[in-house]
DNA sequence: GTCTATATACCGATAGAC
DNA sequence: GTCTATCGGTATATAGAC
């Protein structure tokens, strides 16, 4: 993000935004180089291959999400408040001129991805599904969620709704995006 | 699909499958030509540009969906039964070795699409949101759905959950996909 | 309607100078 | 760490013969 950040970091920042807008197949090293203000071989100096760059990116993205989830767990005790804060993570991303979740975009393209990248994407989803499963289990145990669906099923439903809301919002050029969809879902599940 | 279908139809069939697997940027006219068993310029003879091919594809896909929705309306009177049949449309697609909805994939890539294609994708989502909105309105009016959310919000939630379930299922290489997610959602909404 | 041949541009990636 | 130059491959698209 910062103009004073190291080149490798700026390369990752630019590549991240390009993936969120156009996907893995929709950007090139030359696109990154131009946006950063260097030449294509300089990008290769920091990341040998495109797979290396995107895998590193996906891991960084997952790590940041992990920190955000940990911060939510510290800041909120109430499981429903935690779920609302979770929705906000996706809403904030999408509010940046319709940017998709990095791993939502890559997940859609999974069949066309190098193995390392696909594995990193799977790790992101595992992290989110595990955290959501725990949150819904807590919410059910204290009676804030009355659904008799299994926590893992509610987790898959929530994550799917939020990722899908970005895709639908973009494709339809309408709708409330993950913010509205997350609220609708929680309104039906929690009390 | 058929080996006796016209070449243009076979080209569209192959391109459709490739988009569902790899996305707009993930396939080439050469990929299509090889799968059909002709040469690249022969593909251009039927569809002048890639944008023409994919826009035609998206319109055909939307038309088929329109027919399927009309068939559901004829076959089912109960709005909840209609919604269950709607979920099955997505489940059937995804059951074909994890194929994504054509317009779900294209919706994610929307920023990188030619205008004609993006417009066709928006039309698909509009069709689905309108149909779902009517279905949820009916379901609320006859008391089968008790949520106080507006029908349009429930429609966006349902469509997002199903599109997202495909992305998450693929990216995580786990989960029940749109079938399970659709059931979980309807279990919480309908009675 | 299909083909060979080709134009033009871009892709990811490398070699080697500074 | 960045550059110029370039390799080999592939992309979309077209010209023109059969």
mmCIF file with all atom_site columns, N, CA, C and O in Angstrom, chain A residues 164-175, chain B residues 58 61-62 65 69 86 90 101-110 113 117-133 155-156 158-160 162-164 166:
data_model
loop_
_atom_site.group_PDB
_atom_site.id
_atom_site.type_symbol
_atom_site.label_atom_id
_atom_site.label_alt_id
_atom_site.label_comp_id
_atom_site.label_asym_id
_atom_site.label_entity_id
_atom_site.label_seq_id
_atom_site.pdbx_PDB_ins_code
_atom_site.Cartn_x
_atom_site.Cartn_y
_atom_site.Cartn_z
_atom_site.occupancy
_atom_site.B_iso_or_equiv
_atom_site.pdbx_formal_charge
_atom_site.auth_seq_id
_atom_site.auth_comp_id
_atom_site.auth_asym_id
_atom_site.auth_atom_id
_atom_site.pdbx_PDB_model_num
ATOM 1   N N  . UNK A 1 164 ? -20.574 -15.516 -2.270  1.00 0.00 ? 164 UNK A N  1
ATOM 2   C CA . UNK A 1 164 ? -21.507 -15.415 -3.380  1.00 0.00 ? 164 UNK A CA 1
ATOM 3   C C  . UNK A 1 164 ? -22.070 -14.015 -3.548  1.00 0.00 ? 164 UNK A C  1
ATOM 4   O O  . UNK A 1 164 ? -22.313 -13.559 -4.665  1.00 0.00 ? 164 UNK A O  1
ATOM 5   N N  . UNK A 1 165 ? -22.256 -13.316 -2.439  1.00 0.00 ? 165 UNK A N  1
ATOM 6   C CA . UNK A 1 165 ? -22.820 -11.967 -2.503  1.00 0.00 ? 165 UNK A CA 1
ATOM 7   C C  . UNK A 1 165 ? -21.905 -11.033 -3.289  1.00 0.00 ? 165 UNK A C  1
ATOM 8   O O  . UNK A 1 165 ? -22.367 -10.124 -3.991  1.00 0.00 ? 165 UNK A O  1
ATOM 9   N N  . UNK A 1 166 ? -20.601 -11.270 -3.184  1.00 0.00 ? 166 UNK A N  1
ATOM 10  C CA . UNK A 1 166 ? -19.652 -10.460 -3.952  1.00 0.00 ? 166 UNK A CA 1
ATOM 11  C C  . UNK A 1 166 ? -19.782 -10.759 -5.448  1.00 0.00 ? 166 UNK A C  1
ATOM 12  O O  . UNK A 1 166 ? -19.795 -9.843  -6.281  1.00 0.00 ? 166 UNK A O  1
ATOM 13  N N  . UNK A 1 167 ? -19.875 -12.039 -5.775  1.00 0.00 ? 167 UNK A N  1
ATOM 14  C CA . UNK A 1 167 ? -19.984 -12.449 -7.181  1.00 0.00 ? 167 UNK A CA 1
ATOM 15  C C  . UNK A 1 167 ? -21.290 -11.946 -7.791  1.00 0.00 ? 167 UNK A C  1
ATOM 16  O O  . UNK A 1 167 ? -21.305 -11.375 -8.889  1.00 0.00 ? 167 UNK A O  1
ATOM 17  N N  . UNK A 1 168 ? -22.378 -12.139 -7.062  1.00 0.00 ? 168 UNK A N  1
ATOM 18  C CA . UNK A 1 168 ? -23.688 -11.725 -7.568  1.00 0.00 ? 168 UNK A CA 1
ATOM 19  C C  . UNK A 1 168 ? -23.780 -10.198 -7.657  1.00 0.00 ? 168 UNK A C  1
ATOM 20  O O  . UNK A 1 168 ? -24.283 -9.646  -8.647  1.00 0.00 ? 168 UNK A O  1
ATOM 21  N N  . UNK A 1 169 ? -23.267 -9.528  -6.650  1.00 0.00 ? 169 UNK A N  1
ATOM 22  C CA . UNK A 1 169 ? -23.311 -8.072  -6.641  1.00 0.00 ? 169 UNK A CA 1
ATOM 23  C C  . UNK A 1 169 ? -22.567 -7.476  -7.821  1.00 0.00 ? 169 UNK A C  1
ATOM 24  O O  . UNK A 1 169 ? -23.024 -6.547  -8.471  1.00 0.00 ? 169 UNK A O  1
ATOM 25  N N  . UNK A 1 170 ? -21.420 -8.069  -8.124  1.00 0.00 ? 170 UNK A N  1
ATOM 26  C CA . UNK A 1 170 ? -20.630 -7.633  -9.245  1.00 0.00 ? 170 UNK A CA 1
ATOM 27  C C  . UNK A 1 170 ? -21.268 -7.966  -10.578 1.00 0.00 ? 170 UNK A C  1
ATOM 28  O O  . UNK A 1 170 ? -21.353 -7.132  -11.468 1.00 0.00 ? 170 UNK A O  1
ATOM 29  N N  . UNK A 1 171 ? -21.703 -9.218  -10.697 1.00 0.00 ? 171 UNK A N  1
ATOM 30  C CA . UNK A 1 171 ? -22.279 -9.672  -11.966 1.00 0.00 ? 171 UNK A CA 1
ATOM 31  C C  . UNK A 1 171 ? -23.597 -8.992  -12.283 1.00 0.00 ? 171 UNK A C  1
ATOM 32  O O  . UNK A 1 171 ? -23.910 -8.738  -13.444 1.00 0.00 ? 171 UNK A O  1
ATOM 33  N N  . UNK A 1 172 ? -24.376 -8.681  -11.246 1.00 0.00 ? 172 UNK A N  1
ATOM 34  C CA . UNK A 1 172 ? -25.694 -8.086  -11.473 1.00 0.00 ? 172 UNK A CA 1
ATOM 35  C C  . UNK A 1 172 ? -25.636 -6.561  -11.448 1.00 0.00 ? 172 UNK A C  1
ATOM 36  O O  . UNK A 1 172 ? -26.588 -5.902  -11.836 1.00 0.00 ? 172 UNK A O  1
ATOM 37  N N  . UNK A 1 173 ? -24.505 -6.022  -10.984 1.00 0.00 ? 173 UNK A N  1
ATOM 38  C CA . UNK A 1 173 ? -24.358 -4.573  -10.811 1.00 0.00 ? 173 UNK A CA 1
ATOM 39  C C  . UNK A 1 173 ? -25.515 -4.012  -9.981  1.00 0.00 ? 173 UNK A C  1
ATOM 40  O O  . UNK A 1 173 ? -26.046 -2.939  -10.275 1.00 0.00 ? 173 UNK A O  1
ATOM 41  N N  . UNK A 1 174 ? -25.941 -4.792  -8.990  1.00 0.00 ? 174 UNK A N  1
ATOM 42  C CA . UNK A 1 174 ? -26.998 -4.334  -8.093  1.00 0.00 ? 174 UNK A CA 1
ATOM 43  C C  . UNK A 1 174 ? -26.897 -5.133  -6.802  1.00 0.00 ? 174 UNK A C  1
ATOM 44  O O  . UNK A 1 174 ? -26.014 -5.963  -6.645  1.00 0.00 ? 174 UNK A O  1
ATOM 45  N N  . UNK A 1 175 ? -27.807 -4.876  -5.909  1.00 0.00 ? 175 UNK A N  1
ATOM 46  C CA . UNK A 1 175 ? -27.841 -5.641  -4.671  1.00 0.00 ? 175 UNK A CA 1
ATOM 47  C C  . UNK A 1 175 ? -26.983 -5.010  -3.593  1.00 0.00 ? 175 UNK A C  1
ATOM 48  O O  . UNK A 1 175 ? -26.186 -4.108  -3.854  1.00 0.00 ? 175 UNK A O  1
ATOM 49  N N  . UNK B 2 58  ? -23.731 -17.018 -23.092 1.00 0.00 ? 58  UNK B N  1
ATOM 50  C CA . UNK B 2 58  ? -24.398 -16.515 -21.892 1.00 0.00 ? 58  UNK B CA 1
ATOM 51  C C  . UNK B 2 58  ? -25.893 -16.327 -22.164 1.00 0.00 ? 58  UNK B C  1
ATOM 52  O O  . UNK B 2 58  ? -26.724 -16.619 -21.303 1.00 0.00 ? 58  UNK B O  1
ATOM 53  N N  . UNK B 2 61  ? -27.451 -19.779 -22.242 1.00 0.00 ? 61  UNK B N  1
ATOM 54  C CA . UNK B 2 61  ? -27.513 -20.274 -20.861 1.00 0.00 ? 61  UNK B CA 1
ATOM 55  C C  . UNK B 2 61  ? -28.687 -19.639 -20.111 1.00 0.00 ? 61  UNK B C  1
ATOM 56  O O  . UNK B 2 61  ? -29.442 -20.316 -19.410 1.00 0.00 ? 61  UNK B O  1
ATOM 57  N N  . UNK B 2 62  ? -28.837 -18.331 -20.278 1.00 0.00 ? 62  UNK B N  1
ATOM 58  C CA . UNK B 2 62  ? -29.936 -17.618 -19.627 1.00 0.00 ? 62  UNK B CA 1
ATOM 59  C C  . UNK B 2 62  ? -31.284 -18.090 -20.151 1.00 0.00 ? 62  UNK B C  1
ATOM 60  O O  . UNK B 2 62  ? -32.232 -18.282 -19.378 1.00 0.00 ? 62  UNK B O  1
ATOM 61  N N  . UNK B 2 65  ? -32.157 -21.369 -18.626 1.00 0.00 ? 65  UNK B N  1
ATOM 62  C CA . UNK B 2 65  ? -32.571 -21.164 -17.239 1.00 0.00 ? 65  UNK B CA 1
ATOM 63  C C  . UNK B 2 65  ? -34.004 -20.647 -17.192 1.00 0.00 ? 65  UNK B C  1
ATOM 64  O O  . UNK B 2 65  ? -34.811 -21.072 -16.362 1.00 0.00 ? 65  UNK B O  1
ATOM 65  N N  . UNK B 2 69  ? -37.063 -22.373 -15.253 1.00 0.00 ? 69  UNK B N  1
ATOM 66  C CA . UNK B 2 69  ? -37.881 -21.684 -14.243 1.00 0.00 ? 69  UNK B CA 1
ATOM 67  C C  . UNK B 2 69  ? -39.360 -21.750 -14.617 1.00 0.00 ? 69  UNK B C  1
ATOM 68  O O  . UNK B 2 69  ? -40.219 -21.981 -13.749 1.00 0.00 ? 69  UNK B O  1
ATOM 69  N N  . UNK B 2 86  ? -35.590 -25.110 -7.444  1.00 0.00 ? 86  UNK B N  1
ATOM 70  C CA . UNK B 2 86  ? -34.588 -24.109 -7.865  1.00 0.00 ? 86  UNK B CA 1
ATOM 71  C C  . UNK B 2 86  ? -33.190 -24.501 -7.387  1.00 0.00 ? 86  UNK B C  1
ATOM 72  O O  . UNK B 2 86  ? -32.224 -24.441 -8.151  1.00 0.00 ? 86  UNK B O  1
ATOM 73  N N  . UNK B 2 90  ? -29.014 -25.703 -9.492  1.00 0.00 ? 90  UNK B N  1
ATOM 74  C CA . UNK B 2 90  ? -27.599 -25.447 -9.203  1.00 0.00 ? 90  UNK B CA 1
ATOM 75  C C  . UNK B 2 90  ? -26.880 -26.727 -8.799  1.00 0.00 ? 90  UNK B C  1
ATOM 76  O O  . UNK B 2 90  ? -25.727 -26.949 -9.162  1.00 0.00 ? 90  UNK B O  1
ATOM 77  N N  . UNK B 2 101 ? -21.592 -22.398 -12.121 1.00 0.00 ? 101 UNK B N  1
ATOM 78  C CA . UNK B 2 101 ? -22.574 -21.694 -12.932 1.00 0.00 ? 101 UNK B CA 1
ATOM 79  C C  . UNK B 2 101 ? -21.812 -20.804 -13.925 1.00 0.00 ? 101 UNK B C  1
ATOM 80  O O  . UNK B 2 101 ? -20.876 -20.095 -13.544 1.00 0.00 ? 101 UNK B O  1
ATOM 81  N N  . UNK B 2 102 ? -22.197 -20.845 -15.204 1.00 0.00 ? 102 UNK B N  1
ATOM 82  C CA . UNK B 2 102 ? -21.521 -20.045 -16.229 1.00 0.00 ? 102 UNK B CA 1
ATOM 83  C C  . UNK B 2 102 ? -21.465 -18.572 -15.813 1.00 0.00 ? 102 UNK B C  1
ATOM 84  O O  . UNK B 2 102 ? -20.415 -17.922 -15.888 1.00 0.00 ? 102 UNK B O  1
ATOM 85  N N  . UNK B 2 103 ? -22.589 -18.054 -15.348 1.00 0.00 ? 103 UNK B N  1
ATOM 86  C CA . UNK B 2 103 ? -22.642 -16.628 -15.028 1.00 0.00 ? 103 UNK B CA 1
ATOM 87  C C  . UNK B 2 103 ? -22.069 -16.323 -13.652 1.00 0.00 ? 103 UNK B C  1
ATOM 88  O O  . UNK B 2 103 ? -21.698 -15.181 -13.377 1.00 0.00 ? 103 UNK B O  1
ATOM 89  N N  . UNK B 2 104 ? -21.975 -17.326 -12.788 1.00 0.00 ? 104 UNK B N  1
ATOM 90  C CA . UNK B 2 104 ? -21.258 -17.146 -11.537 1.00 0.00 ? 104 UNK B CA 1
ATOM 91  C C  . UNK B 2 104 ? -19.781 -16.924 -11.821 1.00 0.00 ? 104 UNK B C  1
ATOM 92  O O  . UNK B 2 104 ? -19.156 -15.986 -11.312 1.00 0.00 ? 104 UNK B O  1
ATOM 93  N N  . UNK B 2 105 ? -19.219 -17.783 -12.652 1.00 0.00 ? 105 UNK B N  1
ATOM 94  C CA . UNK B 2 105 ? -17.811 -17.629 -13.042 1.00 0.00 ? 105 UNK B CA 1
ATOM 95  C C  . UNK B 2 105 ? -17.587 -16.293 -13.739 1.00 0.00 ? 105 UNK B C  1
ATOM 96  O O  . UNK B 2 105 ? -16.666 -15.548 -13.401 1.00 0.00 ? 105 UNK B O  1
ATOM 97  N N  . UNK B 2 106 ? -18.434 -15.968 -14.708 1.00 0.00 ? 106 UNK B N  1
ATOM 98  C CA . UNK B 2 106 ? -18.273 -14.721 -15.458 1.00 0.00 ? 106 UNK B CA 1
ATOM 99  C C  . UNK B 2 106 ? -18.534 -13.505 -14.564 1.00 0.00 ? 106 UNK B C  1
ATOM 100 O O  . UNK B 2 106 ? -17.917 -12.456 -14.753 1.00 0.00 ? 106 UNK B O  1
ATOM 101 N N  . UNK B 2 107 ? -19.437 -13.650 -13.612 1.00 0.00 ? 107 UNK B N  1
ATOM 102 C CA . UNK B 2 107 ? -19.705 -12.547 -12.692 1.00 0.00 ? 107 UNK B CA 1
ATOM 103 C C  . UNK B 2 107 ? -18.476 -12.204 -11.867 1.00 0.00 ? 107 UNK B C  1
ATOM 104 O O  . UNK B 2 107 ? -18.175 -11.030 -11.639 1.00 0.00 ? 107 UNK B O  1
ATOM 105 N N  . UNK B 2 108 ? -17.738 -13.224 -11.450 1.00 0.00 ? 108 UNK B N  1
ATOM 106 C CA . UNK B 2 108 ? -16.507 -12.971 -10.697 1.00 0.00 ? 108 UNK B CA 1
ATOM 107 C C  . UNK B 2 108 ? -15.503 -12.223 -11.560 1.00 0.00 ? 108 UNK B C  1
ATOM 108 O O  . UNK B 2 108 ? -14.794 -11.335 -11.091 1.00 0.00 ? 108 UNK B O  1
ATOM 109 N N  . UNK B 2 109 ? -15.454 -12.538 -12.833 1.00 0.00 ? 109 UNK B N  1
ATOM 110 C CA . UNK B 2 109 ? -14.494 -11.925 -13.760 1.00 0.00 ? 109 UNK B CA 1
ATOM 111 C C  . UNK B 2 109 ? -15.034 -10.639 -14.396 1.00 0.00 ? 109 UNK B C  1
ATOM 112 O O  . UNK B 2 109 ? -14.413 -10.112 -15.316 1.00 0.00 ? 109 UNK B O  1
ATOM 113 N N  . UNK B 2 110 ? -16.178 -10.152 -13.920 1.00 0.00 ? 110 UNK B N  1
ATOM 114 C CA . UNK B 2 110 ? -16.919 -9.082  -14.613 1.00 0.00 ? 110 UNK B CA 1
ATOM 115 C C  . UNK B 2 110 ? -16.044 -7.922  -15.076 1.00 0.00 ? 110 UNK B C  1
ATOM 116 O O  . UNK B 2 110 ? -16.218 -7.415  -16.184 1.00 0.00 ? 110 UNK B O  1
ATOM 117 N N  . UNK B 2 113 ? -14.341 -8.417  -18.494 1.00 0.00 ? 113 UNK B N  1
ATOM 118 C CA . UNK B 2 113 ? -15.170 -8.906  -19.596 1.00 0.00 ? 113 UNK B CA 1
ATOM 119 C C  . UNK B 2 113 ? -15.529 -7.789  -20.579 1.00 0.00 ? 113 UNK B C  1
ATOM 120 O O  . UNK B 2 113 ? -15.706 -6.638  -20.173 1.00 0.00 ? 113 UNK B O  1
ATOM 121 N N  . UNK B 2 117 ? -20.644 -9.161  -23.009 1.00 0.00 ? 117 UNK B N  1
ATOM 122 C CA . UNK B 2 117 ? -20.674 -10.325 -22.137 1.00 0.00 ? 117 UNK B CA 1
ATOM 123 C C  . UNK B 2 117 ? -21.148 -9.935  -20.741 1.00 0.00 ? 117 UNK B C  1
ATOM 124 O O  . UNK B 2 117 ? -22.003 -10.606 -20.145 1.00 0.00 ? 117 UNK B O  1
ATOM 125 N N  . UNK B 2 118 ? -20.614 -8.840  -20.221 1.00 0.00 ? 118 UNK B N  1
ATOM 126 C CA . UNK B 2 118 ? -21.011 -8.380  -18.889 1.00 0.00 ? 118 UNK B CA 1
ATOM 127 C C  . UNK B 2 118 ? -22.512 -8.077  -18.848 1.00 0.00 ? 118 UNK B C  1
ATOM 128 O O  . UNK B 2 118 ? -23.180 -8.372  -17.849 1.00 0.00 ? 118 UNK B O  1
ATOM 129 N N  . UNK B 2 119 ? -23.038 -7.512  -19.923 1.00 0.00 ? 119 UNK B N  1
ATOM 130 C CA . UNK B 2 119 ? -24.473 -7.222  -19.977 1.00 0.00 ? 119 UNK B CA 1
ATOM 131 C C  . UNK B 2 119 ? -25.292 -8.515  -19.941 1.00 0.00 ? 119 UNK B C  1
ATOM 132 O O  . UNK B 2 119 ? -26.324 -8.597  -19.269 1.00 0.00 ? 119 UNK B O  1
ATOM 133 N N  . UNK B 2 120 ? -24.839 -9.509  -20.686 1.00 0.00 ? 120 UNK B N  1
ATOM 134 C CA . UNK B 2 120 ? -25.551 -10.789 -20.701 1.00 0.00 ? 120 UNK B CA 1
ATOM 135 C C  . UNK B 2 120 ? -25.548 -11.422 -19.320 1.00 0.00 ? 120 UNK B C  1
ATOM 136 O O  . UNK B 2 120 ? -26.554 -11.983 -18.872 1.00 0.00 ? 120 UNK B O  1
ATOM 137 N N  . UNK B 2 121 ? -24.433 -11.316 -18.625 1.00 0.00 ? 121 UNK B N  1
ATOM 138 C CA . UNK B 2 121 ? -24.326 -11.869 -17.272 1.00 0.00 ? 121 UNK B CA 1
ATOM 139 C C  . UNK B 2 121 ? -25.293 -11.145 -16.329 1.00 0.00 ? 121 UNK B C  1
ATOM 140 O O  . UNK B 2 121 ? -25.993 -11.776 -15.531 1.00 0.00 ? 121 UNK B O  1
ATOM 141 N N  . UNK B 2 122 ? -25.346 -9.832  -16.450 1.00 0.00 ? 122 UNK B N  1
ATOM 142 C CA . UNK B 2 122 ? -26.262 -9.056  -15.604 1.00 0.00 ? 122 UNK B CA 1
ATOM 143 C C  . UNK B 2 122 ? -27.707 -9.489  -15.858 1.00 0.00 ? 122 UNK B C  1
ATOM 144 O O  . UNK B 2 122 ? -28.518 -9.556  -14.929 1.00 0.00 ? 122 UNK B O  1
ATOM 145 N N  . UNK B 2 123 ? -28.030 -9.796  -17.116 1.00 0.00 ? 123 UNK B N  1
ATOM 146 C CA . UNK B 2 123 ? -29.377 -10.250 -17.450 1.00 0.00 ? 123 UNK B CA 1
ATOM 147 C C  . UNK B 2 123 ? -29.722 -11.568 -16.787 1.00 0.00 ? 123 UNK B C  1
ATOM 148 O O  . UNK B 2 123 ? -30.850 -11.771 -16.326 1.00 0.00 ? 123 UNK B O  1
ATOM 149 N N  . UNK B 2 124 ? -28.752 -12.457 -16.720 1.00 0.00 ? 124 UNK B N  1
ATOM 150 C CA . UNK B 2 124 ? -28.968 -13.738 -16.046 1.00 0.00 ? 124 UNK B CA 1
ATOM 151 C C  . UNK B 2 124 ? -29.315 -13.523 -14.570 1.00 0.00 ? 124 UNK B C  1
ATOM 152 O O  . UNK B 2 124 ? -30.265 -14.109 -14.045 1.00 0.00 ? 124 UNK B O  1
ATOM 153 N N  . UNK B 2 125 ? -28.550 -12.675 -13.909 1.00 0.00 ? 125 UNK B N  1
ATOM 154 C CA . UNK B 2 125 ? -28.797 -12.441 -12.488 1.00 0.00 ? 125 UNK B CA 1
ATOM 155 C C  . UNK B 2 125 ? -30.137 -11.748 -12.259 1.00 0.00 ? 125 UNK B C  1
ATOM 156 O O  . UNK B 2 125 ? -30.861 -12.058 -11.325 1.00 0.00 ? 125 UNK B O  1
ATOM 157 N N  . UNK B 2 126 ? -30.469 -10.811 -13.146 1.00 0.00 ? 126 UNK B N  1
ATOM 158 C CA . UNK B 2 126 ? -31.751 -10.119 -13.033 1.00 0.00 ? 126 UNK B CA 1
ATOM 159 C C  . UNK B 2 126 ? -32.907 -11.132 -13.117 1.00 0.00 ? 126 UNK B C  1
ATOM 160 O O  . UNK B 2 126 ? -33.843 -11.099 -12.310 1.00 0.00 ? 126 UNK B O  1
ATOM 161 N N  . UNK B 2 127 ? -32.830 -12.027 -14.111 1.00 0.00 ? 127 UNK B N  1
ATOM 162 C CA . UNK B 2 127 ? -33.851 -13.070 -14.267 1.00 0.00 ? 127 UNK B CA 1
ATOM 163 C C  . UNK B 2 127 ? -34.019 -13.880 -12.990 1.00 0.00 ? 127 UNK B C  1
ATOM 164 O O  . UNK B 2 127 ? -35.144 -14.096 -12.505 1.00 0.00 ? 127 UNK B O  1
ATOM 165 N N  . UNK B 2 128 ? -32.901 -14.315 -12.432 1.00 0.00 ? 128 UNK B N  1
ATOM 166 C CA . UNK B 2 128 ? -32.955 -15.158 -11.244 1.00 0.00 ? 128 UNK B CA 1
ATOM 167 C C  . UNK B 2 128 ? -33.467 -14.398 -10.028 1.00 0.00 ? 128 UNK B C  1
ATOM 168 O O  . UNK B 2 128 ? -34.269 -14.929 -9.250  1.00 0.00 ? 128 UNK B O  1
ATOM 169 N N  . UNK B 2 129 ? -33.006 -13.173 -9.848  1.00 0.00 ? 129 UNK B N  1
ATOM 170 C CA . UNK B 2 129 ? -33.451 -12.395 -8.681  1.00 0.00 ? 129 UNK B CA 1
ATOM 171 C C  . UNK B 2 129 ? -34.944 -12.089 -8.768  1.00 0.00 ? 129 UNK B C  1
ATOM 172 O O  . UNK B 2 129 ? -35.653 -12.142 -7.757  1.00 0.00 ? 129 UNK B O  1
ATOM 173 N N  . UNK B 2 130 ? -35.419 -11.804 -9.978  1.00 0.00 ? 130 UNK B N  1
ATOM 174 C CA . UNK B 2 130 ? -36.853 -11.529 -10.143 1.00 0.00 ? 130 UNK B CA 1
ATOM 175 C C  . UNK B 2 130 ? -37.693 -12.761 -9.823  1.00 0.00 ? 130 UNK B C  1
ATOM 176 O O  . UNK B 2 130 ? -38.708 -12.677 -9.124  1.00 0.00 ? 130 UNK B O  1
ATOM 177 N N  . UNK B 2 131 ? -37.256 -13.914 -10.357 1.00 0.00 ? 131 UNK B N  1
ATOM 178 C CA . UNK B 2 131 ? -38.015 -15.143 -10.133 1.00 0.00 ? 131 UNK B CA 1
ATOM 179 C C  . UNK B 2 131 ? -38.024 -15.495 -8.640  1.00 0.00 ? 131 UNK B C  1
ATOM 180 O O  . UNK B 2 131 ? -39.075 -15.832 -8.068  1.00 0.00 ? 131 UNK B O  1
ATOM 181 N N  . UNK B 2 132 ? -36.864 -15.406 -8.005  1.00 0.00 ? 132 UNK B N  1
ATOM 182 C CA . UNK B 2 132 ? -36.766 -15.735 -6.576  1.00 0.00 ? 132 UNK B CA 1
ATOM 183 C C  . UNK B 2 132 ? -37.570 -14.770 -5.725  1.00 0.00 ? 132 UNK B C  1
ATOM 184 O O  . UNK B 2 132 ? -38.198 -15.172 -4.739  1.00 0.00 ? 132 UNK B O  1
ATOM 185 N N  . UNK B 2 133 ? -37.551 -13.499 -6.106  1.00 0.00 ? 133 UNK B N  1
ATOM 186 C CA . UNK B 2 133 ? -38.320 -12.507 -5.351  1.00 0.00 ? 133 UNK B CA 1
ATOM 187 C C  . UNK B 2 133 ? -39.805 -12.863 -5.366  1.00 0.00 ? 133 UNK B C  1
ATOM 188 O O  . UNK B 2 133 ? -40.483 -12.845 -4.323  1.00 0.00 ? 133 UNK B O  1
ATOM 189 N N  . UNK B 2 155 ? -34.243 -13.184 -1.859  1.00 0.00 ? 155 UNK B N  1
ATOM 190 C CA . UNK B 2 155 ? -33.818 -13.637 -3.188  1.00 0.00 ? 155 UNK B CA 1
ATOM 191 C C  . UNK B 2 155 ? -32.306 -13.470 -3.341  1.00 0.00 ? 155 UNK B C  1
ATOM 192 O O  . UNK B 2 155 ? -31.615 -14.395 -3.794  1.00 0.00 ? 155 UNK B O  1
ATOM 193 N N  . UNK B 2 156 ? -31.797 -12.311 -2.937  1.00 0.00 ? 156 UNK B N  1
ATOM 194 C CA . UNK B 2 156 ? -30.360 -12.081 -3.046  1.00 0.00 ? 156 UNK B CA 1
ATOM 195 C C  . UNK B 2 156 ? -29.581 -13.044 -2.152  1.00 0.00 ? 156 UNK B C  1
ATOM 196 O O  . UNK B 2 156 ? -28.513 -13.539 -2.536  1.00 0.00 ? 156 UNK B O  1
ATOM 197 N N  . UNK B 2 158 ? -30.514 -16.102 -1.218  1.00 0.00 ? 158 UNK B N  1
ATOM 198 C CA . UNK B 2 158 ? -30.564 -17.455 -1.786  1.00 0.00 ? 158 UNK B CA 1
ATOM 199 C C  . UNK B 2 158 ? -29.618 -17.597 -2.977  1.00 0.00 ? 158 UNK B C  1
ATOM 200 O O  . UNK B 2 158 ? -28.821 -18.533 -3.053  1.00 0.00 ? 158 UNK B O  1
ATOM 201 N N  . UNK B 2 159 ? -29.692 -16.652 -3.909  1.00 0.00 ? 159 UNK B N  1
ATOM 202 C CA . UNK B 2 159 ? -28.825 -16.717 -5.091  1.00 0.00 ? 159 UNK B CA 1
ATOM 203 C C  . UNK B 2 159 ? -27.349 -16.642 -4.693  1.00 0.00 ? 159 UNK B C  1
ATOM 204 O O  . UNK B 2 159 ? -26.509 -17.397 -5.191  1.00 0.00 ? 159 UNK B O  1
ATOM 205 N N  . UNK B 2 160 ? -27.031 -15.744 -3.765  1.00 0.00 ? 160 UNK B N  1
ATOM 206 C CA . UNK B 2 160 ? -25.650 -15.601 -3.302  1.00 0.00 ? 160 UNK B CA 1
ATOM 207 C C  . UNK B 2 160 ? -25.162 -16.893 -2.656  1.00 0.00 ? 160 UNK B C  1
ATOM 208 O O  . UNK B 2 160 ? -24.026 -17.330 -2.900  1.00 0.00 ? 160 UNK B O  1
ATOM 209 N N  . UNK B 2 162 ? -26.116 -19.952 -3.162  1.00 0.00 ? 162 UNK B N  1
ATOM 210 C CA . UNK B 2 162 ? -25.920 -21.033 -4.135  1.00 0.00 ? 162 UNK B CA 1
ATOM 211 C C  . UNK B 2 162 ? -24.693 -20.794 -5.008  1.00 0.00 ? 162 UNK B C  1
ATOM 212 O O  . UNK B 2 162 ? -23.891 -21.707 -5.239  1.00 0.00 ? 162 UNK B O  1
ATOM 213 N N  . UNK B 2 163 ? -24.543 -19.564 -5.488  1.00 0.00 ? 163 UNK B N  1
ATOM 214 C CA . UNK B 2 163 ? -23.353 -19.249 -6.296  1.00 0.00 ? 163 UNK B CA 1
ATOM 215 C C  . UNK B 2 163 ? -22.093 -19.401 -5.443  1.00 0.00 ? 163 UNK B C  1
ATOM 216 O O  . UNK B 2 163 ? -21.075 -19.938 -5.886  1.00 0.00 ? 163 UNK B O  1
ATOM 217 N N  . UNK B 2 164 ? -22.169 -18.898 -4.220  1.00 0.00 ? 164 UNK B N  1
ATOM 218 C CA . UNK B 2 164 ? -21.015 -18.979 -3.331  1.00 0.00 ? 164 UNK B CA 1
ATOM 219 C C  . UNK B 2 164 ? -20.676 -20.407 -2.945  1.00 0.00 ? 164 UNK B C  1
ATOM 220 O O  . UNK B 2 164 ? -19.500 -20.747 -2.779  1.00 0.00 ? 164 UNK B O  1
ATOM 221 N N  . UNK B 2 166 ? -20.760 -22.987 -4.733  1.00 0.00 ? 166 UNK B N  1
ATOM 222 C CA . UNK B 2 166 ? -19.947 -23.585 -5.789  1.00 0.00 ? 166 UNK B CA 1
ATOM 223 C C  . UNK B 2 166 ? -18.496 -23.130 -5.666  1.00 0.00 ? 166 UNK B C  1
ATOM 224 O O  . UNK B 2 166 ? -17.565 -23.920 -5.792  1.00 0.00 ? 166 UNK B O  1
#
